PDB file of C-alpha atoms in Angstrom:
ATOM      1  CA  MET A   1      99.323 -21.602  36.480  1.00  0.00           C
ATOM      2  CA  HIS A   2      96.655 -24.117  35.471  1.00  0.00           C
ATOM      3  CA  LEU A   3      97.219 -26.027  38.691  1.00  0.00           C
ATOM      4  CA  SER A   4      96.815 -22.851  40.771  1.00  0.00           C
ATOM      5  CA  ARG A   5      93.554 -21.983  39.052  1.00  0.00           C
ATOM      6  CA  TRP A   6      92.294 -25.506  39.571  1.00  0.00           C
ATOM      7  CA  LEU A   7      93.099 -25.387  43.281  1.00  0.00           C
ATOM      8  CA  VAL A   8      91.386 -22.003  43.696  1.00  0.00           C
ATOM      9  CA  ALA A   9      88.285 -23.278  41.909  1.00  0.00           C
ATOM     10  CA  PHE A  10      88.297 -26.457  43.977  1.00  0.00           C
ATOM     11  CA  PHE A  11      88.378 -24.645  47.305  1.00  0.00           C
ATOM     12  CA  LEU A  12      85.810 -22.053  46.229  1.00  0.00           C
ATOM     13  CA  LEU A  13      83.370 -24.660  44.988  1.00  0.00           C
ATOM     14  CA  ASN A  14      83.895 -26.935  47.969  1.00  0.00           C
ATOM     15  CA  ALA A  15      83.274 -24.598  50.854  1.00  0.00           C
ATOM     16  CA  GLY A  16      82.118 -27.510  52.992  1.00  0.00           C
ATOM     17  CA  PHE A  17      85.538 -29.060  52.579  1.00  0.00           C
ATOM     18  CA  VAL A  18      87.301 -25.878  53.603  1.00  0.00           C
ATOM     19  CA  PHE A  19      85.210 -25.315  56.715  1.00  0.00           C
ATOM     20  CA  ALA A  20      84.869 -28.955  57.728  1.00  0.00           C
ATOM     21  CA  GLY A  21      87.522 -28.188  60.342  1.00  0.00           C
ATOM     22  CA  GLY A  22      84.811 -26.677  62.542  1.00  0.00           C
ATOM     23  CA  PHE A  23      85.211 -29.687  64.838  1.00  0.00           C
ATOM     24  CA  LYS A  24      87.356 -29.133  67.895  1.00  0.00           C
ATOM     25  CA  SER A  25      88.876 -31.625  70.327  1.00  0.00           C
ATOM     26  CA  LYS A  26      90.042 -30.728  73.823  1.00  0.00           C
ATOM     27  CA  ILE A  27      91.786 -32.736  76.547  1.00  0.00           C
ATOM     28  CA  VAL A  28      90.775 -31.945  80.116  1.00  0.00           C
ATOM     29  CA  THR A  29      93.048 -32.959  83.005  1.00  0.00           C
ATOM     30  CA  THR A  30      93.364 -30.261  85.676  1.00  0.00           C
ATOM     31  CA  SER A  31      91.478 -27.192  84.380  1.00  0.00           C
ATOM     32  CA  GLN A  32      87.773 -26.820  83.601  1.00  0.00           C
ATOM     33  CA  LEU A  33      86.799 -26.417  79.951  1.00  0.00           C
ATOM     34  CA  THR A  34      84.062 -23.861  79.212  1.00  0.00           C
ATOM     35  CA  ILE A  35      82.349 -23.736  75.820  1.00  0.00           C
ATOM     36  CA  THR A  36      80.227 -20.678  75.079  1.00  0.00           C
ATOM     37  CA  VAL A  37      77.311 -21.169  72.686  1.00  0.00           C
ATOM     38  CA  PRO A  38      75.749 -17.960  71.236  1.00  0.00           C
ATOM     39  CA  GLU A  39      72.021 -17.581  70.703  1.00  0.00           C
ATOM     40  CA  ASN A  40      72.149 -18.264  66.968  1.00  0.00           C
ATOM     41  CA  ARG A  41      74.265 -21.429  67.271  1.00  0.00           C
ATOM     42  CA  PHE A  42      73.952 -24.922  68.638  1.00  0.00           C
ATOM     43  CA  LEU A  43      76.632 -27.146  70.148  1.00  0.00           C
ATOM     44  CA  LYS A  44      76.966 -30.748  69.002  1.00  0.00           C
ATOM     45  CA  ILE A  45      79.088 -32.986  71.224  1.00  0.00           C
ATOM     46  CA  THR A  46      80.101 -36.018  69.175  1.00  0.00           C
ATOM     47  CA  ASN A  47      82.226 -37.897  71.734  1.00  0.00           C
ATOM     48  CA  PHE A  48      83.283 -37.555  75.372  1.00  0.00           C
ATOM     49  CA  THR A  49      85.719 -40.158  76.727  1.00  0.00           C
ATOM     50  CA  GLN A  50      87.576 -40.798  79.982  1.00  0.00           C
ATOM     51  CA  GLU A  51      90.594 -42.781  81.089  1.00  0.00           C
ATOM     52  CA  GLY A  52      91.522 -43.116  84.753  1.00  0.00           C
ATOM     53  CA  GLY A  53      90.019 -41.584  87.841  1.00  0.00           C
ATOM     54  CA  THR A  54      87.317 -42.941  90.122  1.00  0.00           C
ATOM     55  CA  ASP A  55      84.435 -40.522  89.502  1.00  0.00           C
ATOM     56  CA  ARG A  56      82.800 -40.256  86.112  1.00  0.00           C
ATOM     57  CA  GLY A  57      83.318 -37.093  84.047  1.00  0.00           C
ATOM     58  CA  VAL A  58      80.234 -35.034  83.214  1.00  0.00           C
ATOM     59  CA  VAL A  59      79.207 -32.179  80.947  1.00  0.00           C
ATOM     60  CA  GLY A  60      77.228 -29.495  82.756  1.00  0.00           C
ATOM     61  CA  VAL A  61      75.048 -26.965  80.928  1.00  0.00           C
ATOM     62  CA  THR A  62      73.740 -23.589  81.994  1.00  0.00           C
ATOM     63  CA  LEU A  63      70.917 -22.218  79.843  1.00  0.00           C
ATOM     64  CA  SER A  64      69.792 -18.620  79.808  1.00  0.00           C
ATOM     65  CA  GLY A  65      66.497 -17.198  78.585  1.00  0.00           C
ATOM     66  CA  ASP A  66      63.027 -18.671  79.126  1.00  0.00           C
ATOM     67  CA  GLY A  67      64.234 -22.230  79.622  1.00  0.00           C
ATOM     68  CA  GLY A  68      67.082 -21.208  81.902  1.00  0.00           C
ATOM     69  CA  GLY A  69      68.707 -23.401  84.506  1.00  0.00           C
ATOM     70  CA  THR A  70      71.661 -25.685  85.139  1.00  0.00           C
ATOM     71  CA  ALA A  71      71.895 -29.430  84.662  1.00  0.00           C
ATOM     72  CA  ASN A  72      74.440 -32.191  84.123  1.00  0.00           C
ATOM     73  CA  VAL A  73      73.539 -33.632  80.742  1.00  0.00           C
ATOM     74  CA  LEU A  74      76.209 -36.093  79.567  1.00  0.00           C
ATOM     75  CA  THR A  75      78.571 -38.613  81.177  1.00  0.00           C
ATOM     76  CA  ALA A  76      81.954 -39.661  79.820  1.00  0.00           C
ATOM     77  CA  THR A  77      82.466 -43.001  78.106  1.00  0.00           C
ATOM     78  CA  ARG A  78      85.162 -44.879  80.049  1.00  0.00           C
ATOM     79  CA  ILE A  79      87.667 -46.634  77.826  1.00  0.00           C
ATOM     80  CA  ASP A  80      89.654 -48.235  80.683  1.00  0.00           C
ATOM     81  CA  LEU A  81      86.771 -50.522  81.633  1.00  0.00           C
ATOM     82  CA  SER A  82      87.662 -52.703  78.638  1.00  0.00           C
ATOM     83  CA  THR A  83      91.476 -52.461  78.775  1.00  0.00           C
ATOM     84  CA  GLY A  84      94.138 -53.861  81.097  1.00  0.00           C
ATOM     85  CA  ILE A  85      92.630 -56.265  83.650  1.00  0.00           C
ATOM     86  CA  ASN A  86      89.192 -55.485  82.153  1.00  0.00           C
ATOM     87  CA  SER A  87      90.198 -56.320  78.586  1.00  0.00           C
ATOM     88  CA  GLN A  88      87.499 -58.984  78.282  1.00  0.00           C
ATOM     89  CA  ASN A  89      84.730 -56.502  79.096  1.00  0.00           C
ATOM     90  CA  LEU A  90      82.610 -54.946  76.383  1.00  0.00           C
ATOM     91  CA  PRO A  91      83.566 -51.348  75.556  1.00  0.00           C
ATOM     92  CA  GLU A  92      81.087 -48.692  76.575  1.00  0.00           C
ATOM     93  CA  ILE A  93      78.950 -46.950  73.981  1.00  0.00           C
ATOM     94  CA  GLY A  94      78.904 -43.165  74.033  1.00  0.00           C
ATOM     95  CA  SER A  95      76.008 -40.831  73.375  1.00  0.00           C
ATOM     96  CA  GLN A  96      75.913 -37.623  71.384  1.00  0.00           C
ATOM     97  CA  LEU A  97      74.286 -34.423  72.555  1.00  0.00           C
ATOM     98  CA  ILE A  98      72.924 -31.205  71.040  1.00  0.00           C
ATOM     99  CA  ILE A  99      72.554 -28.022  73.081  1.00  0.00           C
ATOM    100  CA  ALA A 100      70.937 -24.931  71.613  1.00  0.00           C
ATOM    101  CA  GLY A 101      72.268 -21.528  72.595  1.00  0.00           C
ATOM    102  CA  PRO A 102      72.450 -19.262  74.401  1.00  0.00           C
ATOM    103  CA  ALA A 103      74.256 -21.584  76.769  1.00  0.00           C
ATOM    104  CA  GLU A 104      77.507 -22.432  78.451  1.00  0.00           C
ATOM    105  CA  ALA A 105      78.768 -25.998  78.537  1.00  0.00           C
ATOM    106  CA  LYS A 106      81.313 -26.851  81.224  1.00  0.00           C
ATOM    107  CA  VAL A 107      83.545 -29.895  81.615  1.00  0.00           C
ATOM    108  CA  PRO A 108      85.130 -29.928  85.088  1.00  0.00           C
ATOM    109  CA  PRO A 109      88.276 -32.020  85.648  1.00  0.00           C
ATOM    110  CA  VAL A 110      88.200 -35.357  87.496  1.00  0.00           C
ATOM    111  CA  ALA A 111      91.025 -36.310  89.843  1.00  0.00           C
ATOM    112  CA  GLY A 112      93.334 -38.815  88.163  1.00  0.00           C
ATOM    113  CA  ALA A 113      91.349 -38.814  84.904  1.00  0.00           C
ATOM    114  CA  THR A 114      92.081 -37.710  81.372  1.00  0.00           C
ATOM    115  CA  LEU A 115      89.018 -36.541  79.471  1.00  0.00           C
ATOM    116  CA  LEU A 116      88.707 -35.894  75.748  1.00  0.00           C
ATOM    117  CA  ILE A 117      85.750 -34.080  74.208  1.00  0.00           C
ATOM    118  CA  SER A 118      85.062 -33.370  70.532  1.00  0.00           C
ATOM    119  CA  TYR A 119      82.416 -30.863  69.518  1.00  0.00           C
ATOM    120  CA  LYS A 120      81.266 -28.495  66.834  1.00  0.00           C
ATOM    121  CA  LYS A 121      79.282 -25.260  66.836  1.00  0.00           C
ATOM    122  CA  GLU A 122      76.893 -24.811  63.936  1.00  0.00           C
ATOM    123  CA  PRO A 123      74.405 -22.149  62.826  1.00  0.00           C
ATOM    124  CA  ASN A 124      71.025 -22.864  64.361  1.00  0.00           C
ATOM    125  CA  GLU A 125      69.146 -22.826  61.070  1.00  0.00           C
ATOM    126  CA  GLY A 126      67.165 -25.879  62.058  1.00  0.00           C
ATOM    127  CA  GLU A 127      65.676 -23.960  65.000  1.00  0.00           C
ATOM    128  CA  PHE A 128      66.903 -26.329  67.729  1.00  0.00           C
ATOM    129  CA  LYS A 129      65.685 -25.416  71.198  1.00  0.00           C
ATOM    130  CA  SER A 130      66.894 -26.626  74.587  1.00  0.00           C
ATOM    131  CA  LYS A 131      64.824 -26.427  77.759  1.00  0.00           C
ATOM    132  CA  ILE A 132      65.512 -27.344  81.387  1.00  0.00           C
ATOM    133  CA  ILE A 133      62.543 -28.700  83.367  1.00  0.00           C
ATOM    134  CA  THR A 134      62.473 -28.798  87.159  1.00  0.00           C
ATOM    135  CA  SER A 135      59.074 -27.942  88.651  1.00  0.00           C
ATOM    136  CA  SER A 136      56.758 -26.878  85.790  1.00  0.00           C
ATOM    137  CA  GLN A 137      55.417 -28.961  82.920  1.00  0.00           C
ATOM    138  CA  LEU A 138      56.771 -28.138  79.478  1.00  0.00           C
ATOM    139  CA  THR A 139      54.185 -28.094  76.665  1.00  0.00           C
ATOM    140  CA  ILE A 140      55.315 -28.021  73.020  1.00  0.00           C
ATOM    141  CA  PRO A 141      52.527 -27.347  70.466  1.00  0.00           C
ATOM    142  CA  VAL A 142      53.027 -28.999  67.076  1.00  0.00           C
ATOM    143  CA  PRO A 143      50.831 -27.680  64.213  1.00  0.00           C
ATOM    144  CA  GLU A 144      49.287 -29.962  61.601  1.00  0.00           C
ATOM    145  CA  ASP A 145      51.875 -29.110  58.958  1.00  0.00           C
ATOM    146  CA  ARG A 146      54.900 -29.677  61.240  1.00  0.00           C
ATOM    147  CA  PHE A 147      56.661 -32.524  63.001  1.00  0.00           C
ATOM    148  CA  LEU A 148      58.633 -32.523  66.238  1.00  0.00           C
ATOM    149  CA  LYS A 149      62.006 -34.247  66.507  1.00  0.00           C
ATOM    150  CA  ILE A 150      63.385 -34.778  70.011  1.00  0.00           C
ATOM    151  CA  VAL A 151      67.136 -35.323  69.742  1.00  0.00           C
ATOM    152  CA  ASN A 152      68.025 -35.756  73.436  1.00  0.00           C
ATOM    153  CA  PHE A 153      66.161 -35.998  76.742  1.00  0.00           C
ATOM    154  CA  THR A 154      68.278 -36.391  79.887  1.00  0.00           C
ATOM    155  CA  GLN A 155      67.555 -36.625  83.616  1.00  0.00           C
ATOM    156  CA  GLU A 156      69.557 -36.099  86.778  1.00  0.00           C
ATOM    157  CA  GLY A 157      68.063 -36.874  90.187  1.00  0.00           C
ATOM    158  CA  GLY A 158      64.604 -37.986  91.221  1.00  0.00           C
ATOM    159  CA  THR A 159      63.275 -41.493  91.754  1.00  0.00           C
ATOM    160  CA  ASP A 160      60.741 -41.838  88.947  1.00  0.00           C
ATOM    161  CA  ARG A 161      61.811 -41.757  85.325  1.00  0.00           C
ATOM    162  CA  GLY A 162      60.826 -38.759  83.213  1.00  0.00           C
ATOM    163  CA  VAL A 163      58.611 -39.348  80.175  1.00  0.00           C
ATOM    164  CA  VAL A 164      57.427 -37.503  77.090  1.00  0.00           C
ATOM    165  CA  ARG A 165      53.638 -37.686  76.750  1.00  0.00           C
ATOM    166  CA  VAL A 166      51.787 -37.242  73.457  1.00  0.00           C
ATOM    167  CA  PRO A 167      48.036 -36.773  72.973  1.00  0.00           C
ATOM    168  CA  LEU A 168      46.843 -37.218  69.378  1.00  0.00           C
ATOM    169  CA  SER A 169      43.521 -36.148  67.877  1.00  0.00           C
ATOM    170  CA  GLY A 170      41.530 -37.447  64.912  1.00  0.00           C
ATOM    171  CA  ASN A 171      40.953 -41.063  63.924  1.00  0.00           C
ATOM    172  CA  ALA A 172      44.286 -42.110  65.447  1.00  0.00           C
ATOM    173  CA  GLY A 173      43.567 -40.204  68.647  1.00  0.00           C
ATOM    174  CA  GLY A 174      44.678 -41.157  72.119  1.00  0.00           C
ATOM    175  CA  ILE A 175      47.382 -40.480  74.696  1.00  0.00           C
ATOM    176  CA  ALA A 176      50.713 -42.307  74.935  1.00  0.00           C
ATOM    177  CA  ASN A 177      54.049 -41.966  76.698  1.00  0.00           C
ATOM    178  CA  VAL A 178      56.579 -42.217  73.877  1.00  0.00           C
ATOM    179  CA  LEU A 179      60.056 -41.520  75.299  1.00  0.00           C
ATOM    180  CA  THR A 180      61.844 -42.015  78.617  1.00  0.00           C
ATOM    181  CA  ALA A 181      64.652 -39.817  79.875  1.00  0.00           C
ATOM    182  CA  THR A 182      68.272 -40.965  79.766  1.00  0.00           C
ATOM    183  CA  ARG A 183      69.545 -40.934  83.353  1.00  0.00           C
ATOM    184  CA  ILE A 184      73.082 -39.623  83.586  1.00  0.00           C
ATOM    185  CA  ASP A 185      73.426 -40.150  87.338  1.00  0.00           C
ATOM    186  CA  SER A 186      73.160 -43.927  86.921  1.00  0.00           C
ATOM    187  CA  SER A 187      76.867 -43.928  85.999  1.00  0.00           C
ATOM    188  CA  THR A 188      78.194 -41.165  88.247  1.00  0.00           C
ATOM    189  CA  GLY A 189      78.924 -40.892  91.953  1.00  0.00           C
ATOM    190  CA  ILE A 190      78.614 -44.259  93.672  1.00  0.00           C
ATOM    191  CA  ASN A 191      77.540 -45.745  90.319  1.00  0.00           C
ATOM    192  CA  SER A 192      80.595 -44.477  88.450  1.00  0.00           C
ATOM    193  CA  GLN A 193      81.573 -47.979  87.358  1.00  0.00           C
ATOM    194  CA  ASP A 194      78.194 -48.613  85.714  1.00  0.00           C
ATOM    195  CA  PHE A 195      77.662 -48.251  81.981  1.00  0.00           C
ATOM    196  CA  PRO A 196      76.166 -44.915  80.894  1.00  0.00           C
ATOM    197  CA  GLU A 197      72.685 -45.083  79.425  1.00  0.00           C
ATOM    198  CA  ILE A 198      72.111 -44.568  75.708  1.00  0.00           C
ATOM    199  CA  GLY A 199      69.626 -41.913  74.626  1.00  0.00           C
ATOM    200  CA  ASN A 200      66.933 -42.363  71.998  1.00  0.00           C
ATOM    201  CA  GLN A 201      65.334 -39.965  69.549  1.00  0.00           C
ATOM    202  CA  VAL A 202      61.705 -39.707  68.527  1.00  0.00           C
ATOM    203  CA  ILE A 203      59.663 -37.969  65.809  1.00  0.00           C
ATOM    204  CA  ILE A 204      56.043 -36.916  66.389  1.00  0.00           C
ATOM    205  CA  ALA A 205      53.796 -35.590  63.617  1.00  0.00           C
ATOM    206  CA  GLY A 206      51.268 -32.841  64.322  1.00  0.00           C
ATOM    207  CA  PRO A 207      48.720 -31.770  65.203  1.00  0.00           C
ATOM    208  CA  THR A 208      49.442 -32.412  68.864  1.00  0.00           C
ATOM    209  CA  GLU A 209      50.727 -30.924  72.099  1.00  0.00           C
ATOM    210  CA  VAL A 210      53.740 -32.735  73.511  1.00  0.00           C
ATOM    211  CA  LYS A 211      53.980 -32.601  77.302  1.00  0.00           C
ATOM    212  CA  ILE A 212      56.897 -33.267  79.658  1.00  0.00           C
ATOM    213  CA  PRO A 213      55.654 -33.291  83.261  1.00  0.00           C
ATOM    214  CA  PRO A 214      58.154 -32.624  86.065  1.00  0.00           C
ATOM    215  CA  VAL A 215      59.418 -35.321  88.424  1.00  0.00           C
ATOM    216  CA  ALA A 216      60.075 -34.568  92.078  1.00  0.00           C
ATOM    217  CA  GLY A 217      63.788 -34.031  92.682  1.00  0.00           C
ATOM    218  CA  ALA A 218      64.735 -34.383  89.006  1.00  0.00           C
ATOM    219  CA  THR A 219      66.265 -31.976  86.501  1.00  0.00           C
ATOM    220  CA  PHE A 220      65.576 -32.609  82.813  1.00  0.00           C
ATOM    221  CA  LEU A 221      67.163 -31.215  79.696  1.00  0.00           C
ATOM    222  CA  ILE A 222      65.353 -31.656  76.389  1.00  0.00           C
ATOM    223  CA  THR A 223      66.521 -30.525  72.969  1.00  0.00           C
ATOM    224  CA  TYR A 224      64.086 -30.576  70.070  1.00  0.00           C
ATOM    225  CA  GLN A 225      63.444 -29.240  66.595  1.00  0.00           C
ATOM    226  CA  LYS A 226      60.276 -28.544  64.627  1.00  0.00           C
ATOM    227  CA  GLY A 227      60.410 -29.322  60.925  1.00  0.00           C
ATOM    228  CA  SER A 228      58.097 -28.755  57.998  1.00  0.00           C
ATOM    229  CA  ASN A 229      56.045 -31.878  57.355  1.00  0.00           C
ATOM    230  CA  GLU A 230      56.317 -31.666  53.568  1.00  0.00           C
ATOM    231  CA  GLY A 231      55.824 -35.363  52.930  1.00  0.00           C
ATOM    232  CA  GLY A 232      52.351 -34.666  51.541  1.00  0.00           C
ATOM    233  CA  GLU A 233      49.492 -37.076  51.145  1.00  0.00           C
ATOM    234  CA  GLU A 234      49.784 -40.192  49.067  1.00  0.00           C
ATOM    235  CA  THR A 235      46.946 -42.145  47.502  1.00  0.00           C
ATOM    236  CA  ASN A 236      47.652 -45.823  47.151  1.00  0.00           C
ATOM    237  CA  LEU A 237      45.528 -47.724  44.645  1.00  0.00           C
ATOM    238  CA  ILE A 238      44.946 -51.167  46.037  1.00  0.00           C
ATOM    239  CA  VAL A 239      44.210 -53.783  43.376  1.00  0.00           C
ATOM    240  CA  THR A 240      42.570 -56.880  44.786  1.00  0.00           C
ATOM    241  CA  GLY A 241      42.371 -58.848  41.521  1.00  0.00           C
ATOM    242  CA  SER A 242      43.654 -58.761  37.953  1.00  0.00           C
ATOM    243  CA  PRO A 243      40.613 -58.867  35.645  1.00  0.00           C
ATOM    244  CA  THR A 244      41.113 -60.462  32.223  1.00  0.00           C
ATOM    245  CA  PRO A 245      40.447 -57.853  29.535  1.00  0.00           C
ATOM    246  CA  ALA A 246      37.543 -58.740  27.255  1.00  0.00           C
ATOM    247  CA  GLY A 247      38.192 -58.842  23.542  1.00  0.00           C
ATOM    248  CA  THR A 248      36.448 -56.413  21.194  1.00  0.00           C
ATOM    249  CA  PRO A 249      33.915 -58.241  18.999  1.00  0.00           C
ATOM    250  CA  ILE A 250      34.491 -58.020  15.247  1.00  0.00           C
ATOM    251  CA  GLN A 251      31.406 -57.350  13.138  1.00  0.00           C
ATOM    252  CA  SER A 252      30.694 -59.912  10.431  1.00  0.00           C
ATOM    253  CA  ALA A 253      29.128 -59.140   7.039  1.00  0.00           C
ATOM    254  CA  THR A 254      26.769 -62.136   7.314  1.00  0.00           C
ATOM    255  CA  PRO A 255      24.874 -62.128  10.542  1.00  0.00           C
ATOM    256  CA  THR A 256      25.217 -65.335  12.414  1.00  0.00           C
ATOM    257  CA  SER A 257      22.219 -66.811  14.104  1.00  0.00           C
ATOM    258  CA  THR A 258      22.619 -66.822  17.785  1.00  0.00           C
ATOM    259  CA  SER A 259      19.782 -69.332  18.370  1.00  0.00           C
ATOM    260  CA  ILE A 260      20.865 -72.656  19.793  1.00  0.00           C
ATOM    261  CA  PRO A 261      19.008 -75.686  18.304  1.00  0.00           C
ATOM    262  CA  THR A 262      17.122 -77.784  20.756  1.00  0.00           C
ATOM    263  CA  VAL A 263      18.164 -81.411  20.725  1.00  0.00           C
ATOM    264  CA  THR A 264      15.452 -83.886  21.698  1.00  0.00           C
ATOM    265  CA  PRO A 265      16.970 -86.851  23.465  1.00  0.00           C
ATOM    266  CA  ALA A 266      16.182 -90.291  21.939  1.00  0.00           C
ATOM    267  CA  PRO A 267      13.849 -92.456  24.005  1.00  0.00           C
ATOM    268  CA  THR A 268      15.605 -95.019  26.032  1.00  0.00           C
ATOM    269  CA  SER A 269      14.412 -98.608  25.311  1.00  0.00           C
ATOM    270  CA  THR A 270      13.426-100.689  28.271  1.00  0.00           C
ATOM    271  CA  PRO A 271      14.988-104.166  28.097  1.00  0.00           C
ATOM    272  CA  THR A 272      12.489-107.111  28.035  1.00  0.00           C
ATOM    273  CA  PRO A 273      12.944-109.380  31.052  1.00  0.00           C
ATOM    274  CA  VAL A 274      14.020-112.946  30.229  1.00  0.00           C
ATOM    275  CA  PRO A 275      11.790-115.588  31.908  1.00  0.00           C
ATOM    276  CA  THR A 276      13.545-117.676  34.415  1.00  0.00           C
ATOM    277  CA  SER A 277      12.906-121.515  34.180  1.00  0.00           C
ATOM    278  CA  THR A 278      11.923-123.340  37.344  1.00  0.00           C
ATOM    279  CA  PRO A 279      14.117-126.427  37.938  1.00  0.00           C
ATOM    280  CA  ARG A 280      12.341-129.853  38.233  1.00  0.00           C
ATOM    281  CA  PRO A 281      12.355-131.527  41.617  1.00  0.00           C
ATOM    282  CA  THR A 282      14.775-134.449  42.024  1.00  0.00           C
ATOM    283  CA  ARG A 283      13.093-137.896  42.539  1.00  0.00           C
ATOM    284  CA  THR A 284      14.154-139.933  45.519  1.00  0.00           C
ATOM    285  CA  PRO A 285      14.676-143.639  44.570  1.00  0.00           C
ATOM    286  CA  ARG A 286      12.547-146.279  46.308  1.00  0.00           C
ATOM    287  CA  PRO A 287      14.258-148.772  48.553  1.00  0.00           C
ATOM    288  CA  PRO A 288      14.459-152.334  47.098  1.00  0.00           C
TER     289      PRO A 288
END
């Protein structure tokens, strides 16, 4: 009875443990996998691997709403490029991806390949947003009390590389390109044997307006989140030297004279010069 109560209390108090099984893993061989993401959820893909096949597996995403569109956003990490005859090669490094709903993620099969994908759907309490950019610039305003976190920025197609541009105001003002897109088509198609690129993340503090201009022939997907910039201001006291504290003078009953006696230096005696005697000349003897 005590054990049963303990187990009930454990599971009730550790809800995260109970629902940690929200991760799902699927193997894709001959049928397409479709993952539906509702509006109030986001999809986190933690790993996407491939063994076999010639073409590289991809994850395609269709977004609905204002940022609607379709794009391939993630390539599979090939494990057979470092096994068998390639066992001396370095293993590939996979990327993770977040897609905010409403969306549908699709993983089509690849001839001769076995794909494995692991993912999790979570409540979108962090207000993640995903946008697809093709022909119009995306502008994201960031207020002074917020920061912007870009978690993934991918590109398919186009010749030039997509960038995230940030103009800042104030004393630290200026304009800078701060993030480049991760190209997924550099390891697909005729490049399917190439390593997939690794995506970076970036955080930008407001106030600013983040801009992602379009690139001819390219399709971008960007996922970002705005957070409250609650770090606050800090005042750092910079001490340049350590002054020696002065002692507090103690009053004396008998006042002490502070006058300093003047000492008259004794006259310096000048030594008397000693006369120098002149030597007598030496006589030269006469010849006989």
